[in-house]
């Protein structure tokens, strides 16, 4: 099962991918997490990425593509994965298809497009808290940690993400509409797009995803 989760910030892509990883052993690969790791390392890639991420702009295609494809290259040729946040431009999607084929890897099976209203996105991002140590995601109302401010998985500190500030969020939504939404058509043309609502509570959203994967013959 090789999946792409497509949708605006706050649609629940990362949250669902983590549940899928725990229950179905599908590797969750988040380009945002890879980039934030590079930023923390402070290497040249990280410094260039940080400048773009601060304003909510996209990081240049070549840089993200290298980072993500290098990681995919470490997987087995048919290992299951759920890509979260990548591809985000038509160019990235083309390179992904080409590279999987060139490396003799199994292609992407399905792209799940999450649809969610702007007011939901803003609420989700404002309540989002992320573990500094292991990058697990929480939400003050939707998915609260057992102890406030502390990660259930690793005991790390939970922080709001700097790019979840309201000014940056508006820019990220605009960038999504312009650069990433066209990918829905790209995957629809390949016959690989399925759309799910991103509005429901997490467990309900997960059950809808699982039903879809079963229907497509991708989950048992
Ligand atoms: P969210 O899950 O809220 O959409 P991400 O963690 O996926 O946020 O991304 C955070 C930021 O990292 C983006 O605003 C962008 O600057 C950068 N980024 C992540 N993935 C990509 C990508 N595939 N292409 C370009 N920039 C990216
Ligand atoms: Zn943690």
Short mmCIF file of C-alpha atoms and ligand atoms in Angstrom, two decimals:
data_model
loop_
_atom_site.label_atom_id
_atom_site.label_comp_id
_atom_site.label_asym_id
_atom_site.label_seq_id
_atom_site.Cartn_x
_atom_site.Cartn_y
_atom_site.Cartn_z
CA UNK A 1 0.00 0.00 0.00
CA UNK A 2 1.69 3.18 -1.21
CA UNK A 3 -0.38 6.25 -0.45
CA UNK A 4 -0.25 10.00 -0.80
CA UNK A 5 -2.25 12.15 1.61
CA UNK A 6 -3.18 15.38 -0.09
CA UNK A 7 -5.00 18.28 1.51
CA UNK A 8 -4.60 21.71 3.04
CA UNK A 9 -2.78 22.31 6.32
CA UNK A 10 -4.95 21.14 9.21
CA UNK A 11 -6.89 18.56 7.18
CA UNK A 12 -5.66 15.78 9.49
CA UNK A 13 -3.13 14.19 7.11
CA UNK A 14 -0.37 13.76 9.66
CA UNK A 15 -2.69 12.60 12.43
CA UNK A 16 -4.29 9.95 10.26
CA UNK A 17 -0.97 8.82 8.85
CA UNK A 18 0.29 8.24 12.39
CA UNK A 19 -2.77 6.14 13.28
CA UNK A 20 -2.31 4.18 10.05
CA UNK A 21 1.31 3.57 10.94
CA UNK A 22 0.41 2.25 14.41
CA UNK A 23 -2.40 -0.01 13.26
CA UNK A 24 -1.38 -1.13 9.76
CA UNK A 25 2.42 -0.83 9.82
CA UNK A 26 2.49 1.74 7.05
CA UNK A 27 5.48 4.09 7.30
CA UNK A 28 4.45 7.70 7.78
CA UNK A 29 6.75 10.01 5.84
CA UNK A 30 6.19 13.72 6.46
CA UNK A 31 8.18 16.15 4.32
CA UNK A 32 7.48 18.85 6.92
CA UNK A 33 9.09 16.69 9.62
CA UNK A 34 12.11 15.93 7.40
CA UNK A 35 12.51 19.66 6.74
CA UNK A 36 12.15 20.56 10.43
CA UNK A 37 14.87 17.99 11.23
CA UNK A 38 17.13 19.65 8.65
CA UNK A 39 16.37 23.05 10.20
CA UNK A 40 17.31 21.74 13.65
CA UNK A 41 20.58 20.33 12.30
CA UNK A 42 21.32 23.80 10.93
CA UNK A 43 22.99 22.50 7.75
CA UNK A 44 22.80 24.54 4.49
CA UNK A 45 19.59 22.74 3.41
CA UNK A 46 18.07 23.52 6.79
CA UNK A 47 19.02 27.19 6.63
CA UNK A 48 17.50 27.62 3.17
CA UNK A 49 14.37 25.70 4.20
CA UNK A 50 13.91 27.74 7.39
CA UNK A 51 13.68 30.99 5.44
CA UNK A 52 10.79 29.65 3.31
CA UNK A 53 8.97 27.86 6.12
CA UNK A 54 8.88 30.94 8.35
CA UNK A 55 6.72 32.81 5.87
CA UNK A 56 4.61 29.81 4.87
CA UNK A 57 6.14 29.70 1.39
CA UNK A 58 7.12 26.40 -0.20
CA UNK A 59 10.68 25.18 0.03
CA UNK A 60 12.22 24.87 -3.48
CA UNK A 61 11.22 21.66 -5.29
CA UNK A 62 14.74 20.33 -5.77
CA UNK A 63 15.58 20.59 -2.10
CA UNK A 64 12.45 18.81 -0.79
CA UNK A 65 12.50 16.25 -3.56
CA UNK A 66 16.10 15.26 -2.76
CA UNK A 67 15.32 14.92 0.92
CA UNK A 68 12.16 12.82 0.46
CA UNK A 69 13.47 10.62 -2.36
CA UNK A 70 16.63 9.86 -0.43
CA UNK A 71 14.46 8.59 2.45
CA UNK A 72 12.21 6.56 0.14
CA UNK A 73 15.36 5.06 -1.39
CA UNK A 74 16.15 3.57 2.03
CA UNK A 75 12.84 1.65 2.01
CA UNK A 76 12.30 -1.70 0.34
CA UNK A 77 11.02 -1.49 -3.24
CA UNK A 78 7.42 -2.24 -2.27
CA UNK A 79 7.34 -1.19 1.40
CA UNK A 80 4.06 0.44 2.37
CA UNK A 81 4.17 4.18 3.01
CA UNK A 82 1.89 7.17 3.44
CA UNK A 83 3.41 10.41 2.16
CA UNK A 84 2.18 13.43 4.09
CA UNK A 85 2.96 16.87 2.69
CA UNK A 86 4.77 15.57 -0.40
CA UNK A 87 4.29 16.04 -3.28
CA UNK A 88 3.07 19.61 -2.99
CA UNK A 89 3.61 20.78 -6.58
CA UNK A 90 2.97 19.14 -9.95
CA UNK A 91 6.74 19.17 -10.55
CA UNK A 92 7.35 17.19 -7.32
CA UNK A 93 4.64 14.70 -8.32
CA UNK A 94 6.26 14.15 -11.74
CA UNK A 95 9.69 13.61 -10.23
CA UNK A 96 8.25 11.17 -7.66
CA UNK A 97 6.63 9.04 -10.38
CA UNK A 98 9.80 9.10 -12.50
CA UNK A 99 12.11 8.22 -9.63
CA UNK A 100 9.99 5.31 -8.38
CA UNK A 101 9.94 3.89 -11.91
CA UNK A 102 13.65 4.49 -12.47
CA UNK A 103 14.59 2.81 -9.17
CA UNK A 104 12.35 -0.18 -9.92
CA UNK A 105 10.08 0.69 -6.98
CA UNK A 106 6.35 -0.03 -6.84
CA UNK A 107 4.35 3.04 -7.93
CA UNK A 108 1.95 5.06 -5.82
CA UNK A 109 -1.33 3.12 -5.49
CA UNK A 110 -3.68 5.83 -4.38
CA UNK A 111 -3.91 9.50 -3.47
CA UNK A 112 -6.38 10.40 -0.74
CA UNK A 113 -7.53 14.02 -1.03
CA UNK A 114 -8.92 15.51 2.18
CA UNK A 115 -11.50 18.24 1.90
CA UNK A 116 -11.97 20.63 4.77
CA UNK A 117 -13.42 24.12 5.27
CA UNK A 118 -11.14 27.12 5.89
CA UNK A 119 -12.66 27.69 9.35
CA UNK A 120 -11.88 24.10 10.39
CA UNK A 121 -8.28 24.46 9.18
CA UNK A 122 -7.73 27.62 11.16
CA UNK A 123 -9.16 26.05 14.35
CA UNK A 124 -7.05 22.92 13.92
CA UNK A 125 -3.82 24.84 13.40
CA UNK A 126 -4.48 27.18 16.33
CA UNK A 127 -5.01 24.24 18.69
CA UNK A 128 -2.16 22.13 17.29
CA UNK A 129 0.74 21.25 19.59
CA UNK A 130 3.78 19.28 18.44
CA UNK A 131 6.31 17.30 20.47
CA UNK A 132 9.77 18.89 20.24
CA UNK A 133 11.43 15.50 20.64
CA UNK A 134 9.46 13.02 18.51
CA UNK A 135 7.22 15.30 16.34
CA UNK A 136 3.98 13.62 17.52
CA UNK A 137 0.96 15.86 16.92
CA UNK A 138 -1.68 16.82 19.47
CA UNK A 139 -4.63 19.17 19.56
CA UNK A 140 -5.81 21.04 22.66
CA UNK A 141 -9.42 19.85 22.11
CA UNK A 142 -9.36 17.17 19.43
CA UNK A 143 -6.42 15.11 20.66
CA UNK A 144 -5.23 16.39 24.05
CA UNK A 145 -2.20 14.80 25.72
CA UNK A 146 -2.79 13.01 29.03
CA UNK A 147 -0.74 15.63 30.91
CA UNK A 148 -0.90 19.19 29.58
CA UNK A 149 2.21 20.19 27.66
CA UNK A 150 3.81 16.71 27.83
CA UNK A 151 4.04 14.14 25.03
CA UNK A 152 2.27 10.81 25.82
CA UNK A 153 4.73 8.87 23.69
CA UNK A 154 8.09 10.18 24.87
CA UNK A 155 7.60 12.73 27.66
CA UNK A 156 8.94 15.56 25.43
CA UNK A 157 7.68 19.16 25.59
CA UNK A 158 4.72 20.18 23.43
CA UNK A 159 4.96 23.48 21.56
CA UNK A 160 2.86 25.40 19.07
CA UNK A 161 4.51 25.49 15.64
CA UNK A 162 5.80 28.97 14.72
CA UNK A 163 4.20 28.73 11.27
CA UNK A 164 0.78 28.03 12.84
CA UNK A 165 0.50 31.73 13.74
CA UNK A 166 -2.62 33.27 12.11
CA UNK A 167 -0.63 35.57 9.74
CA UNK A 168 1.40 32.66 8.37
CA UNK A 169 -1.61 30.35 8.18
CA UNK A 170 -3.40 32.66 5.71
CA UNK A 171 -0.33 32.60 3.50
CA UNK A 172 -0.06 28.79 3.70
CA UNK A 173 -3.69 28.44 2.64
CA UNK A 174 -3.13 30.74 -0.35
CA UNK A 175 0.00 28.78 -1.33
CA UNK A 176 -1.97 25.53 -1.00
CA UNK A 177 -4.70 26.76 -3.35
CA UNK A 178 -2.24 27.99 -5.94
CA UNK A 179 0.50 25.33 -5.90
CA UNK A 180 -0.93 22.16 -4.36
CA UNK A 181 -4.66 22.02 -5.16
CA UNK A 182 -3.83 21.42 -8.89
CA UNK A 183 -2.39 18.05 -7.80
CA UNK A 184 -5.95 16.83 -7.27
CA UNK A 185 -6.42 17.05 -11.06
CA UNK A 186 -3.01 15.48 -11.69
CA UNK A 187 -3.95 12.34 -9.71
CA UNK A 188 -7.56 12.35 -10.93
CA UNK A 189 -6.20 12.14 -14.48
CA UNK A 190 -4.17 9.08 -13.42
CA UNK A 191 -7.35 7.54 -11.97
CA UNK A 192 -5.72 7.51 -8.53
CA UNK A 193 -7.61 10.21 -6.65
CA UNK A 194 -10.20 9.42 -3.97
CA UNK A 195 -11.69 12.20 -1.87
CA UNK A 196 -12.56 12.00 1.83
CA UNK A 197 -14.03 14.59 4.17
CA UNK A 198 -11.51 15.99 6.63
CA UNK A 199 -14.18 17.37 8.95
CA UNK A 200 -15.01 14.36 11.15
CA UNK A 201 -13.45 13.35 14.49
CA UNK A 202 -10.23 11.38 14.16
CA UNK A 203 -11.59 7.86 14.74
CA UNK A 204 -14.45 8.45 12.29
CA UNK A 205 -12.01 9.80 9.72
CA UNK A 206 -9.77 6.78 10.22
CA UNK A 207 -12.67 4.35 9.76
CA UNK A 208 -13.63 6.11 6.50
CA UNK A 209 -10.03 5.82 5.33
CA UNK A 210 -9.86 2.13 6.22
CA UNK A 211 -13.16 1.45 4.43
CA UNK A 212 -11.77 3.17 1.35
CA UNK A 213 -8.52 1.17 1.47
CA UNK A 214 -10.48 -2.08 1.79
CA UNK A 215 -12.71 -1.17 -1.11
CA UNK A 216 -9.61 -0.50 -3.22
CA UNK A 217 -8.11 -3.85 -2.20
CA UNK A 218 -5.26 -2.16 -0.34
CA UNK A 219 -6.11 -3.27 3.22
CA UNK A 220 -7.33 -6.61 4.55
P1 LIG B 1 1.11 21.03 7.33
O1 LIG B 1 1.05 19.56 7.68
O2 LIG B 1 0.49 21.91 8.35
O3 LIG B 1 0.64 21.33 5.95
P2 LIG B 1 3.93 20.61 6.87
O4 LIG B 1 4.63 20.17 8.09
O5 LIG B 1 3.56 19.59 5.86
O6 LIG B 1 2.65 21.43 7.34
O7 LIG B 1 4.80 21.73 6.12
C1 LIG B 1 5.33 22.84 6.80
C2 LIG B 1 6.12 23.72 5.84
O8 LIG B 1 7.22 22.97 5.30
C3 LIG B 1 5.36 24.20 4.61
O9 LIG B 1 4.62 25.38 4.87
C4 LIG B 1 6.49 24.41 3.61
O10 LIG B 1 7.18 25.61 3.87
C5 LIG B 1 7.44 23.28 3.93
N1 LIG B 1 7.16 22.05 3.11
C6 LIG B 1 6.75 20.85 3.58
N2 LIG B 1 6.60 19.96 2.58
C7 LIG B 1 6.95 20.62 1.44
C8 LIG B 1 7.00 20.25 0.06
N3 LIG B 1 6.65 19.02 -0.36
N4 LIG B 1 7.39 21.20 -0.83
C9 LIG B 1 7.74 22.44 -0.45
N5 LIG B 1 7.71 22.86 0.83
C10 LIG B 1 7.32 21.96 1.78
ZN1 LIG B 2 7.20 12.94 21.83
#
